[in-house]
Amino acid sequence: MPLTLAKETMDMNWKDAAASGSSQILLEGDMIVPDSKPDLQEILRCQGNVKIREKRVTDDRISFSGDLEISVLYRAKNGERPLYAMQASLPLEDFLHIDGLEKDMETSLDAVPEHLDCQIINDRKIGVKAVLGVTATGERQNHTEILSGISGEGIECLQGILRMEQNTAPLKDRFTVKEEITLPSAKPEIADVLWQTIDLTEQDIRAMDGKVMVRGNLRICMLYCDTEGNLGSFCEKIPFSGYLEGEGIEPKTELTGTLQIEDAKLTPTVDEDGEARQLAVDVAVSAALQGRETVEREILQDAYAPTGTVTLEKETITYPVTVGSGKNQFSLKERIHLAESEKPLLRAEEVWGEVRLSEARTTTDAVEADGVLTVSLLYHCENDETPLCMLERGIPFGQMMELRGVEEGDAAAVQLRLDDLDFQMLSEQEGELRAAVTMEAVVLRDETAEIVKDITPEEEAAPSPMAGAIIYMVQPQDTLWKIAKRYRTTVEDILSINEIENPDLIYPGQKLLIIKMVH
């Protein structure tokens, strides 16, 4: 029985090709006050940011190195100004052991400070203790060979369609946003920048033909001292937009990934009146995106020989499919009450915030996320000895996004992003905090399919004696293919003999005349 096989290679992400791991790293070190800065009296704010400079992947292990960049805002002893700032970095070098990780996998690594403690050791030294949360994943696109069709005499084939998702080439790029902004006329001119916060907000990423459109806002907030040593603060949003070239990207491509700020510089410049009331903004943004699109592959589901014997080599594959994705923005509003031990509010100067995801889960037709909004408020106190105070709060929240088709147990990848934050003083003991948060979710579900990888004709054996014709009563779950295969006939013969026009319209209890092929 000569057969002609049509084979093709199918790319897909196998379930067992993904490897992931996480760990916590303790980092300790000292910060020394520069000679140009006065002695320490009180630390008001301490913030860290991890920059990974290098990563090396081997089997079951990912090594990495970088820095923990630390910024400190403090009150000084006998300082001429109300606040001073200093920066330093601690070197970081470690590794994660991840079972199943292979050196040729596409890997991603993320490290964030989960806890940061800055304590004054003496007038010129700060002791730093940090707990970093490190997560890493590896994914390799695997290839498997399948039978898409078969031809030859005496063979019956059942063709099918396999709908699955395939990754396009990952898109990694970098672009720069440069802008010059001018302070409002009511703001004093800039003498020294104490603290700067630059965030990517209202991000919009869309696939187009051969490229990706990115747009959003840079939310820039700055705390500074003016020429007389007084504090000033300033916030503004700068819109940006552009295109990234992407091989294999189409409008229907689903994109996942993030935009991140790699480097940022705010440089005060003078205006035409010679006053430092302008800021030169230079921000480098990196894009790490992955495209995924649904493809349909024609596959051979089953085959048999009515007058012979064939052996099928089958394999069960597991692959992820996107159940749904969505993005929405929601508001948080919280009354902040000062404790008896906290000094009363005179005026809010600056507010900083960060959102972190605690847990994400799926329920019927929805994704639920729990998170925490961490807020730090710098304010002027009604106290001559301590003119500036810091208030810190952690505000838990929950949010639900409706996504039809989602079921409990599906895997949800959720991102939270803080788009806006504002604090309004209500009294010397109370204020109202308002935040705008964006939630993005992609829900995946593992599907399985049985594919035919090869078919081998066997030597024909004499069939067992059987009647040439029977009357068969259709059972639940029966198909004409199953019946024809069982009785070594063909679907076409059953349709013709029983005068059936639509092969999909058979029903339990229906009687069919079956003419079996016998030698």
Short mmCIF file of C-alpha atoms in Angstrom, two decimals:
data_model
loop_
_atom_site.label_atom_id
_atom_site.label_comp_id
_atom_site.label_asym_id
_atom_site.label_seq_id
_atom_site.Cartn_x
_atom_site.Cartn_y
_atom_site.Cartn_z
CA MET A 1 0.00 0.00 0.00
CA PRO A 2 2.13 2.90 -1.24
CA LEU A 3 1.33 6.15 0.59
CA THR A 4 2.43 9.75 0.01
CA LEU A 5 2.80 11.72 3.26
CA ALA A 6 2.59 15.54 3.50
CA LYS A 7 4.61 16.67 6.52
CA GLU A 8 5.33 20.13 7.86
CA THR A 9 7.07 21.67 10.84
CA MET A 10 4.90 23.45 13.40
CA ASP A 11 6.29 26.08 15.78
CA MET A 12 4.68 26.34 19.17
CA ASN A 13 5.32 27.01 22.82
CA TRP A 14 5.18 23.72 24.66
CA LYS A 15 3.94 23.79 28.22
CA ASP A 16 7.07 22.03 29.49
CA ALA A 17 9.37 24.42 27.65
CA ALA A 18 8.74 27.22 30.18
CA ALA A 19 10.96 27.51 33.26
CA SER A 20 10.60 30.08 36.00
CA GLY A 21 11.93 30.82 39.44
CA SER A 22 12.04 33.51 42.11
CA SER A 23 14.08 34.32 45.16
CA GLN A 24 14.84 37.04 47.70
CA ILE A 25 18.29 38.58 48.01
CA LEU A 26 19.60 40.46 51.03
CA LEU A 27 21.85 43.39 50.19
CA GLU A 28 23.69 45.50 52.75
CA GLY A 29 26.05 48.46 52.47
CA ASP A 30 26.85 52.01 53.53
CA MET A 31 26.26 55.44 52.03
CA ILE A 32 28.77 58.19 52.83
CA VAL A 33 27.65 61.81 52.79
CA PRO A 34 29.61 63.78 50.14
CA ASP A 35 31.96 66.47 51.44
CA SER A 36 29.81 69.15 49.83
CA LYS A 37 26.75 68.11 51.89
CA PRO A 38 26.04 68.95 55.55
CA ASP A 39 25.71 66.42 58.38
CA LEU A 40 22.71 64.15 58.71
CA GLN A 41 19.94 64.84 61.18
CA GLU A 42 16.88 62.92 59.93
CA ILE A 43 16.16 60.76 56.88
CA LEU A 44 12.78 61.65 55.40
CA ARG A 45 12.76 59.44 52.31
CA CYS A 46 14.84 56.53 51.04
CA GLN A 47 14.11 54.91 47.68
CA GLY A 48 15.87 52.26 45.62
CA ASN A 49 15.82 51.16 42.01
CA VAL A 50 17.53 48.04 40.62
CA LYS A 51 19.41 48.27 37.34
CA ILE A 52 20.44 44.92 35.85
CA ARG A 53 23.55 45.45 33.72
CA GLU A 54 24.29 41.89 32.64
CA LYS A 55 22.76 38.42 32.74
CA ARG A 56 24.29 35.07 31.81
CA VAL A 57 22.24 31.94 31.19
CA THR A 58 23.43 28.36 31.54
CA ASP A 59 21.48 25.15 32.05
CA ASP A 60 19.41 25.39 35.27
CA ARG A 61 21.01 28.72 36.23
CA ILE A 62 20.82 32.43 35.46
CA SER A 63 23.52 34.73 36.81
CA PHE A 64 23.15 38.49 36.88
CA SER A 65 24.92 41.63 37.99
CA GLY A 66 23.95 45.25 38.36
CA ASP A 67 23.40 47.97 40.93
CA LEU A 68 20.90 49.04 43.54
CA GLU A 69 20.63 52.78 42.99
CA ILE A 70 19.59 54.60 46.18
CA SER A 71 18.32 58.13 46.66
CA VAL A 72 17.98 59.73 50.11
CA LEU A 73 16.18 62.91 51.13
CA TYR A 74 17.24 64.24 54.54
CA ARG A 75 17.18 67.13 56.97
CA ALA A 76 20.60 68.40 57.93
CA LYS A 77 22.17 69.66 61.12
CA ASN A 78 22.63 73.43 60.83
CA GLY A 79 21.81 73.29 57.13
CA GLU A 80 21.14 76.45 55.18
CA ARG A 81 18.27 74.77 53.34
CA PRO A 82 15.30 72.77 54.64
CA LEU A 83 16.25 69.60 52.74
CA TYR A 84 19.21 67.92 51.07
CA ALA A 85 19.50 64.91 48.80
CA MET A 86 22.20 62.36 48.04
CA GLN A 87 22.57 59.33 45.78
CA ALA A 88 24.70 56.20 45.87
CA SER A 89 24.68 52.67 44.47
CA LEU A 90 25.40 49.22 45.88
CA PRO A 91 26.82 46.55 43.56
CA LEU A 92 24.68 43.47 42.99
CA GLU A 93 25.86 40.07 41.78
CA ASP A 94 24.00 36.81 42.33
CA PHE A 95 22.26 33.92 40.57
CA LEU A 96 19.04 31.93 40.53
CA HIS A 97 18.83 28.16 40.23
CA ILE A 98 15.90 27.28 37.96
CA ASP A 99 15.14 23.67 37.13
CA GLY A 100 14.49 23.18 33.43
CA LEU A 101 16.17 26.40 32.32
CA GLU A 102 18.27 25.94 29.19
CA LYS A 103 20.95 28.25 27.88
CA ASP A 104 19.26 28.71 24.49
CA MET A 105 15.94 29.87 25.98
CA GLU A 106 14.63 33.41 25.67
CA THR A 107 14.94 34.74 29.23
CA SER A 108 13.60 37.70 31.16
CA LEU A 109 14.74 38.81 34.61
CA ASP A 110 13.22 41.38 36.94
CA ALA A 111 14.43 42.63 40.32
CA VAL A 112 12.56 45.07 42.60
CA PRO A 113 13.21 46.28 46.15
CA GLU A 114 10.64 44.62 48.38
CA HIS A 115 12.02 46.24 51.52
CA LEU A 116 14.52 49.07 51.95
CA ASP A 117 15.77 50.38 55.29
CA CYS A 118 18.10 53.37 55.65
CA GLN A 119 19.39 54.15 59.14
CA ILE A 120 21.77 56.89 60.29
CA ILE A 121 24.96 55.34 61.69
CA ASN A 122 26.67 58.67 62.39
CA ASP A 123 26.60 62.23 61.05
CA ARG A 124 28.25 61.18 57.79
CA LYS A 125 27.14 57.59 57.22
CA ILE A 126 23.91 55.77 56.41
CA GLY A 127 23.51 52.01 56.76
CA VAL A 128 21.40 50.39 54.04
CA LYS A 129 19.61 47.05 54.21
CA ALA A 130 17.56 45.92 51.22
CA VAL A 131 15.55 42.83 50.38
CA LEU A 132 15.27 42.40 46.62
CA GLY A 133 12.67 40.19 44.98
CA VAL A 134 14.10 38.56 41.86
CA THR A 135 12.06 36.63 39.29
CA ALA A 136 13.23 35.03 36.05
CA THR A 137 11.54 33.09 33.27
CA GLY A 138 12.79 31.17 30.27
CA GLU A 139 10.87 30.14 27.18
CA ARG A 140 11.99 28.33 24.08
CA GLN A 141 9.99 28.01 20.90
CA ASN A 142 9.90 24.33 20.03
CA HIS A 143 9.29 22.68 16.71
CA THR A 144 7.40 19.49 16.04
CA GLU A 145 6.75 17.68 12.76
CA ILE A 146 3.16 16.80 11.95
CA LEU A 147 1.25 15.12 9.14
CA SER A 148 -0.92 17.62 7.31
CA GLY A 149 -2.22 15.12 4.79
CA ILE A 150 -1.85 11.72 3.15
CA SER A 151 -2.73 10.28 -0.24
CA GLY A 152 -2.77 6.80 -1.72
CA GLU A 153 -5.09 4.01 -2.80
CA GLY A 154 -7.12 2.26 -0.15
CA ILE A 155 -6.67 4.87 2.60
CA GLU A 156 -9.35 6.97 4.31
CA CYS A 157 -8.33 10.26 5.97
CA LEU A 158 -9.99 12.61 8.46
CA GLN A 159 -8.68 16.15 8.15
CA GLY A 160 -9.06 18.75 10.86
CA ILE A 161 -8.09 22.30 11.79
CA LEU A 162 -5.85 23.07 14.75
CA ARG A 163 -6.24 26.62 16.01
CA MET A 164 -3.31 27.73 18.10
CA GLU A 165 -1.24 30.79 18.89
CA GLN A 166 2.29 31.35 17.73
CA ASN A 167 4.79 33.94 18.85
CA THR A 168 6.22 36.38 16.37
CA ALA A 169 9.82 37.49 16.70
CA PRO A 170 10.28 39.39 19.99
CA LEU A 171 10.49 43.14 19.57
CA LYS A 172 13.18 44.89 21.59
CA ASP A 173 13.90 48.51 20.87
CA ARG A 174 14.78 51.81 22.47
CA PHE A 175 13.69 55.36 21.80
CA THR A 176 14.39 58.76 23.32
CA VAL A 177 11.98 61.50 24.38
CA LYS A 178 13.52 64.97 24.42
CA GLU A 179 11.54 68.03 25.43
CA GLU A 180 11.97 71.40 27.08
CA ILE A 181 9.39 72.53 29.59
CA THR A 182 8.97 75.88 31.32
CA LEU A 183 7.90 76.35 34.93
CA PRO A 184 4.67 78.27 35.53
CA SER A 185 5.22 81.95 36.33
CA ALA A 186 4.08 81.43 39.93
CA LYS A 187 6.87 78.92 40.59
CA PRO A 188 10.28 80.11 41.81
CA GLU A 189 13.34 79.44 39.68
CA ILE A 190 15.43 76.30 40.17
CA ALA A 191 18.68 76.33 42.12
CA ASP A 192 19.06 72.62 42.96
CA VAL A 193 16.98 69.58 42.03
CA LEU A 194 16.43 67.47 45.15
CA TRP A 195 14.17 64.71 43.88
CA GLN A 196 12.76 63.73 40.52
CA THR A 197 10.14 61.16 39.60
CA ILE A 198 9.48 60.22 35.98
CA ASP A 199 6.76 57.67 35.18
CA LEU A 200 5.23 56.29 31.99
CA THR A 201 1.48 56.77 32.14
CA GLU A 202 -1.55 56.21 29.88
CA GLN A 203 0.44 53.80 27.72
CA ASP A 204 -1.13 52.72 24.43
CA ILE A 205 0.58 50.01 22.36
CA ARG A 206 -0.99 48.93 19.06
CA ALA A 207 0.06 46.56 16.31
CA MET A 208 0.09 47.77 12.72
CA ASP A 209 1.47 46.44 9.43
CA GLY A 210 5.16 45.77 10.07
CA LYS A 211 5.35 48.14 13.02
CA VAL A 212 4.04 48.95 16.47
CA MET A 213 2.62 52.30 17.49
CA VAL A 214 3.47 53.43 21.03
CA ARG A 215 2.13 56.50 22.74
CA GLY A 216 1.52 57.77 26.23
CA ASN A 217 2.67 60.42 28.68
CA LEU A 218 5.76 61.05 30.73
CA ARG A 219 4.61 62.23 34.15
CA ILE A 220 7.44 64.36 35.51
CA CYS A 221 7.45 65.53 39.13
CA MET A 222 10.31 67.47 40.70
CA LEU A 223 11.13 68.71 44.19
CA TYR A 224 13.72 71.48 44.22
CA CYS A 225 15.24 74.38 46.14
CA ASP A 226 15.07 77.91 44.79
CA THR A 227 17.79 80.54 44.92
CA GLU A 228 16.72 81.58 48.43
CA GLY A 229 16.78 78.04 49.81
CA ASN A 230 13.01 77.56 49.83
CA LEU A 231 11.30 74.44 48.57
CA GLY A 232 9.44 74.27 45.29
CA SER A 233 7.61 71.43 43.55
CA PHE A 234 6.39 70.94 40.02
CA CYS A 235 4.53 68.26 38.03
CA GLU A 236 3.74 68.07 34.32
CA LYS A 237 2.82 65.48 31.72
CA ILE A 238 4.64 65.31 28.40
CA PRO A 239 2.92 63.34 25.62
CA PHE A 240 4.99 61.11 23.35
CA SER A 241 4.26 58.92 20.35
CA GLY A 242 6.20 56.97 17.77
CA TYR A 243 6.59 53.74 15.83
CA LEU A 244 8.79 50.69 16.34
CA GLU A 245 9.64 48.44 13.42
CA GLY A 246 8.51 44.84 14.00
CA GLU A 247 9.08 41.88 11.72
CA GLY A 248 5.94 39.80 11.24
CA ILE A 249 3.70 42.29 13.06
CA GLU A 250 0.15 42.63 11.68
CA PRO A 251 -2.90 44.57 12.90
CA LYS A 252 -4.36 41.34 14.30
CA THR A 253 -1.22 40.58 16.34
CA GLU A 254 -1.79 40.52 20.10
CA LEU A 255 1.02 42.32 21.92
CA THR A 256 2.21 41.78 25.46
CA GLY A 257 5.10 43.40 27.26
CA THR A 258 6.07 46.73 28.74
CA LEU A 259 7.72 50.06 28.19
CA GLN A 260 10.32 50.95 30.79
CA ILE A 261 12.42 54.00 31.54
CA GLU A 262 16.08 53.08 31.12
CA ASP A 263 17.63 56.44 31.85
CA ALA A 264 16.34 59.91 32.60
CA LYS A 265 17.90 63.34 32.98
CA LEU A 266 16.30 66.62 34.04
CA THR A 267 18.66 69.52 33.47
CA PRO A 268 17.71 73.05 34.60
CA THR A 269 18.39 75.68 31.93
CA VAL A 270 17.96 79.45 31.84
CA ASP A 271 15.26 81.24 29.90
CA GLU A 272 15.61 84.41 27.84
CA ASP A 273 15.54 86.47 31.06
CA GLY A 274 18.52 84.56 32.45
CA GLU A 275 16.45 82.72 35.10
CA ALA A 276 16.64 78.96 35.66
CA ARG A 277 12.99 78.33 34.93
CA GLN A 278 13.30 75.73 32.20
CA LEU A 279 13.98 72.00 32.24
CA ALA A 280 15.66 70.01 29.49
CA VAL A 281 14.07 66.54 29.57
CA ASP A 282 16.03 63.60 28.15
CA VAL A 283 14.42 60.19 28.76
CA ALA A 284 15.45 56.86 27.22
CA VAL A 285 12.60 54.34 27.01
CA SER A 286 13.08 50.64 26.27
CA ALA A 287 10.40 48.42 24.75
CA ALA A 288 10.31 44.67 25.33
CA LEU A 289 7.28 43.34 23.46
CA GLN A 290 6.12 39.94 22.32
CA GLY A 291 3.62 39.42 19.52
CA ARG A 292 1.22 36.52 19.43
CA GLU A 293 -1.27 35.66 16.71
CA THR A 294 -3.81 32.91 16.09
CA VAL A 295 -3.04 30.59 13.20
CA GLU A 296 -4.98 27.69 11.69
CA ARG A 297 -3.14 24.56 10.62
CA GLU A 298 -4.68 21.75 8.64
CA ILE A 299 -3.76 18.49 10.32
CA LEU A 300 -4.45 14.80 9.85
CA GLN A 301 -6.67 13.71 12.73
CA ASP A 302 -7.15 10.07 11.87
CA ALA A 303 -6.71 7.49 9.09
CA TYR A 304 -7.48 3.87 8.37
CA ALA A 305 -7.43 1.38 5.51
CA PRO A 306 -10.78 -0.41 4.88
CA THR A 307 -9.02 -3.37 3.25
CA GLY A 308 -5.72 -3.24 5.10
CA THR A 309 -3.97 -2.19 8.29
CA VAL A 310 -2.04 0.98 9.09
CA THR A 311 -0.30 2.06 12.30
CA LEU A 312 -0.57 5.70 13.38
CA GLU A 313 2.07 7.42 15.49
CA LYS A 314 0.21 9.98 17.60
CA GLU A 315 1.28 12.56 20.16
CA THR A 316 -0.69 14.67 22.63
CA ILE A 317 0.49 18.29 22.74
CA THR A 318 -0.32 21.01 25.26
CA TYR A 319 -0.34 24.64 24.20
CA PRO A 320 -1.61 27.95 25.63
CA VAL A 321 -4.42 29.93 24.07
CA THR A 322 -5.55 33.44 24.95
CA VAL A 323 -9.00 33.41 26.49
CA GLY A 324 -9.25 37.17 26.72
CA SER A 325 -7.41 40.40 27.37
CA GLY A 326 -8.41 43.83 28.55
CA LYS A 327 -7.36 47.16 29.98
CA ASN A 328 -9.23 49.62 32.16
CA GLN A 329 -8.50 52.56 34.41
CA PHE A 330 -10.05 52.89 37.85
CA SER A 331 -9.92 55.49 40.61
CA LEU A 332 -8.91 55.13 44.23
CA LYS A 333 -10.02 57.64 46.85
CA GLU A 334 -8.92 57.43 50.47
CA ARG A 335 -9.21 59.68 53.48
CA ILE A 336 -5.87 60.01 55.27
CA HIS A 337 -6.12 60.65 59.02
CA LEU A 338 -3.07 61.67 61.00
CA ALA A 339 -2.30 59.72 64.15
CA GLU A 340 -1.82 61.49 67.47
CA SER A 341 1.93 60.91 67.20
CA GLU A 342 2.09 62.61 63.78
CA LYS A 343 2.55 66.37 63.57
CA PRO A 344 -0.39 68.38 62.14
CA LEU A 345 -0.58 69.37 58.47
CA LEU A 346 0.19 72.92 57.48
CA ARG A 347 0.67 72.41 53.73
CA ALA A 348 1.33 69.44 51.44
CA GLU A 349 4.54 69.83 49.45
CA GLU A 350 4.91 66.60 47.43
CA VAL A 351 3.32 63.18 47.23
CA TRP A 352 4.87 60.02 45.80
CA GLY A 353 3.18 56.69 45.17
CA GLU A 354 3.69 53.18 43.86
CA VAL A 355 1.26 50.34 43.13
CA ARG A 356 2.16 46.70 43.57
CA LEU A 357 0.20 43.58 42.70
CA SER A 358 -0.38 41.22 45.61
CA GLU A 359 -2.48 38.53 43.95
CA ALA A 360 -4.34 37.88 40.71
CA ARG A 361 -6.96 35.20 40.17
CA THR A 362 -9.65 34.24 37.70
CA THR A 363 -13.32 33.64 38.33
CA THR A 364 -16.22 33.06 35.96
CA ASP A 365 -16.08 35.80 33.29
CA ALA A 366 -13.73 37.99 35.34
CA VAL A 367 -10.21 38.65 36.56
CA GLU A 368 -9.70 39.84 40.13
CA ALA A 369 -6.60 41.65 41.37
CA ASP A 370 -5.51 42.64 44.87
CA GLY A 371 -2.84 45.28 45.30
CA VAL A 372 -1.37 47.92 47.56
CA LEU A 373 -0.88 51.62 46.88
CA THR A 374 2.11 52.82 48.90
CA VAL A 375 2.09 56.57 49.48
CA SER A 376 4.70 58.98 50.90
CA LEU A 377 3.62 62.57 51.63
CA LEU A 378 6.11 65.34 52.32
CA TYR A 379 4.37 68.16 54.17
CA HIS A 380 5.05 71.29 56.17
CA CYS A 381 4.35 70.76 59.86
CA GLU A 382 2.95 73.18 62.40
CA ASN A 383 6.16 72.91 64.33
CA ASP A 384 9.14 75.29 64.30
CA GLU A 385 11.70 72.64 65.28
CA THR A 386 10.57 70.18 62.60
CA PRO A 387 9.33 72.31 59.68
CA LEU A 388 9.04 69.31 57.33
CA CYS A 389 7.51 65.90 58.04
CA MET A 390 6.93 62.67 56.12
CA LEU A 391 3.77 60.61 56.25
CA GLU A 392 3.65 57.08 54.81
CA ARG A 393 0.65 54.84 54.23
CA GLY A 394 -0.10 51.51 52.56
CA ILE A 395 -3.59 51.41 51.05
CA PRO A 396 -4.86 47.94 50.05
CA PHE A 397 -7.38 47.69 47.23
CA GLY A 398 -9.16 45.15 45.05
CA GLN A 399 -10.32 45.46 41.46
CA MET A 400 -12.34 43.25 39.12
CA MET A 401 -12.21 43.28 35.31
CA GLU A 402 -14.97 41.56 33.33
CA LEU A 403 -13.68 39.21 30.62
CA ARG A 404 -16.24 36.90 29.07
CA GLY A 405 -15.18 33.30 28.62
CA VAL A 406 -12.73 33.30 31.51
CA GLU A 407 -13.05 30.40 33.93
CA GLU A 408 -11.77 29.78 37.42
CA GLY A 409 -8.31 28.24 37.23
CA ASP A 410 -7.21 30.03 34.05
CA ALA A 411 -3.81 31.71 34.26
CA ALA A 412 -3.93 35.52 34.46
CA ALA A 413 -0.99 37.86 33.82
CA VAL A 414 -1.88 41.21 35.40
CA GLN A 415 -0.04 44.53 35.38
CA LEU A 416 -0.90 47.56 37.50
CA ARG A 417 0.32 51.05 36.67
CA LEU A 418 -0.10 54.30 38.60
CA ASP A 419 -1.17 57.02 36.14
CA ASP A 420 -1.94 59.91 38.47
CA LEU A 421 -1.76 60.83 42.15
CA ASP A 422 -3.01 63.86 44.06
CA PHE A 423 -3.41 64.86 47.71
CA GLN A 424 -5.77 67.55 48.97
CA MET A 425 -5.55 68.86 52.51
CA LEU A 426 -8.92 68.98 54.32
CA SER A 427 -7.75 70.00 57.79
CA GLU A 428 -4.63 69.91 59.89
CA GLN A 429 -5.45 66.31 60.79
CA GLU A 430 -6.96 64.98 57.56
CA GLY A 431 -6.50 64.91 53.81
CA GLU A 432 -7.90 63.13 50.76
CA LEU A 433 -5.79 61.04 48.42
CA ARG A 434 -6.90 60.35 44.85
CA ALA A 435 -5.16 58.00 42.43
CA ALA A 436 -5.78 56.80 38.89
CA VAL A 437 -4.59 53.24 38.26
CA THR A 438 -4.52 51.24 35.03
CA MET A 439 -5.05 47.48 35.13
CA GLU A 440 -4.07 45.29 32.18
CA ALA A 441 -4.80 41.56 32.07
CA VAL A 442 -4.14 38.68 29.69
CA VAL A 443 -5.76 35.34 30.47
CA LEU A 444 -4.34 32.08 29.10
CA ARG A 445 -5.68 28.54 29.17
CA ASP A 446 -3.88 25.31 28.37
CA GLU A 447 -5.46 23.28 25.58
CA THR A 448 -4.54 19.78 24.44
CA ALA A 449 -4.73 18.16 21.04
CA GLU A 450 -3.80 14.78 19.59
CA ILE A 451 -1.81 15.02 16.38
CA VAL A 452 -0.65 12.36 13.92
CA LYS A 453 3.10 12.47 13.38
CA ASP A 454 3.54 9.42 11.11
CA ILE A 455 1.67 6.52 9.49
CA THR A 456 3.01 3.10 8.57
CA PRO A 457 1.23 0.49 6.37
CA GLU A 458 1.30 -3.01 7.80
CA GLU A 459 1.28 -6.30 5.96
CA GLU A 460 -2.29 -7.19 5.16
CA ALA A 461 -3.79 -9.99 7.21
CA ALA A 462 -6.85 -12.01 6.33
CA PRO A 463 -9.84 -10.38 7.93
CA SER A 464 -12.09 -12.29 10.36
CA PRO A 465 -15.21 -13.73 8.79
CA MET A 466 -18.10 -11.29 9.06
CA ALA A 467 -21.41 -10.64 7.38
CA GLY A 468 -21.34 -8.41 4.31
CA ALA A 469 -24.16 -6.17 5.53
CA ILE A 470 -25.65 -5.15 8.88
CA ILE A 471 -28.20 -2.72 10.26
CA TYR A 472 -26.52 -0.38 12.75
CA MET A 473 -28.34 1.81 15.28
CA VAL A 474 -26.58 5.15 15.83
CA GLN A 475 -25.39 5.68 19.43
CA PRO A 476 -24.80 8.98 21.28
CA GLN A 477 -21.43 10.56 20.37
CA ASP A 478 -21.27 8.60 17.13
CA THR A 479 -20.00 10.17 13.93
CA LEU A 480 -20.06 8.72 10.43
CA TRP A 481 -16.25 8.60 10.54
CA LYS A 482 -16.26 6.44 13.69
CA ILE A 483 -18.89 4.12 12.24
CA ALA A 484 -17.12 3.77 8.89
CA LYS A 485 -13.77 3.06 10.57
CA ARG A 486 -15.30 0.48 12.91
CA TYR A 487 -16.89 -1.49 10.07
CA ARG A 488 -14.06 -0.99 7.54
CA THR A 489 -16.12 0.90 5.01
CA THR A 490 -16.16 4.54 3.92
CA VAL A 491 -18.23 7.59 4.87
CA GLU A 492 -19.14 8.09 1.21
CA ASP A 493 -20.59 4.57 0.94
CA ILE A 494 -22.74 5.03 4.07
CA LEU A 495 -24.05 8.36 2.76
CA SER A 496 -24.87 6.90 -0.65
CA ILE A 497 -26.53 3.69 0.53
CA ASN A 498 -28.66 5.48 3.16
CA GLU A 499 -29.41 8.52 0.98
CA ILE A 500 -28.08 10.96 3.60
CA GLU A 501 -27.50 14.46 2.26
CA ASN A 502 -25.92 16.08 5.33
CA PRO A 503 -23.28 13.91 7.04
CA ASP A 504 -23.54 15.99 10.23
CA LEU A 505 -27.26 15.28 10.69
CA ILE A 506 -27.31 11.79 12.14
CA TYR A 507 -29.00 11.19 15.47
CA PRO A 508 -29.09 8.53 18.21
CA GLY A 509 -31.49 5.71 17.37
CA GLN A 510 -31.21 6.22 13.61
CA LYS A 511 -30.81 2.93 11.69
CA LEU A 512 -28.13 2.71 9.02
CA LEU A 513 -27.47 0.00 6.45
CA ILE A 514 -23.74 -0.80 6.48
CA ILE A 515 -22.12 -2.72 3.60
CA LYS A 516 -18.77 -3.94 4.90
CA MET A 517 -15.78 -4.43 2.63
CA VAL A 518 -14.61 -8.04 2.83
CA HIS A 519 -12.10 -10.03 0.81
#
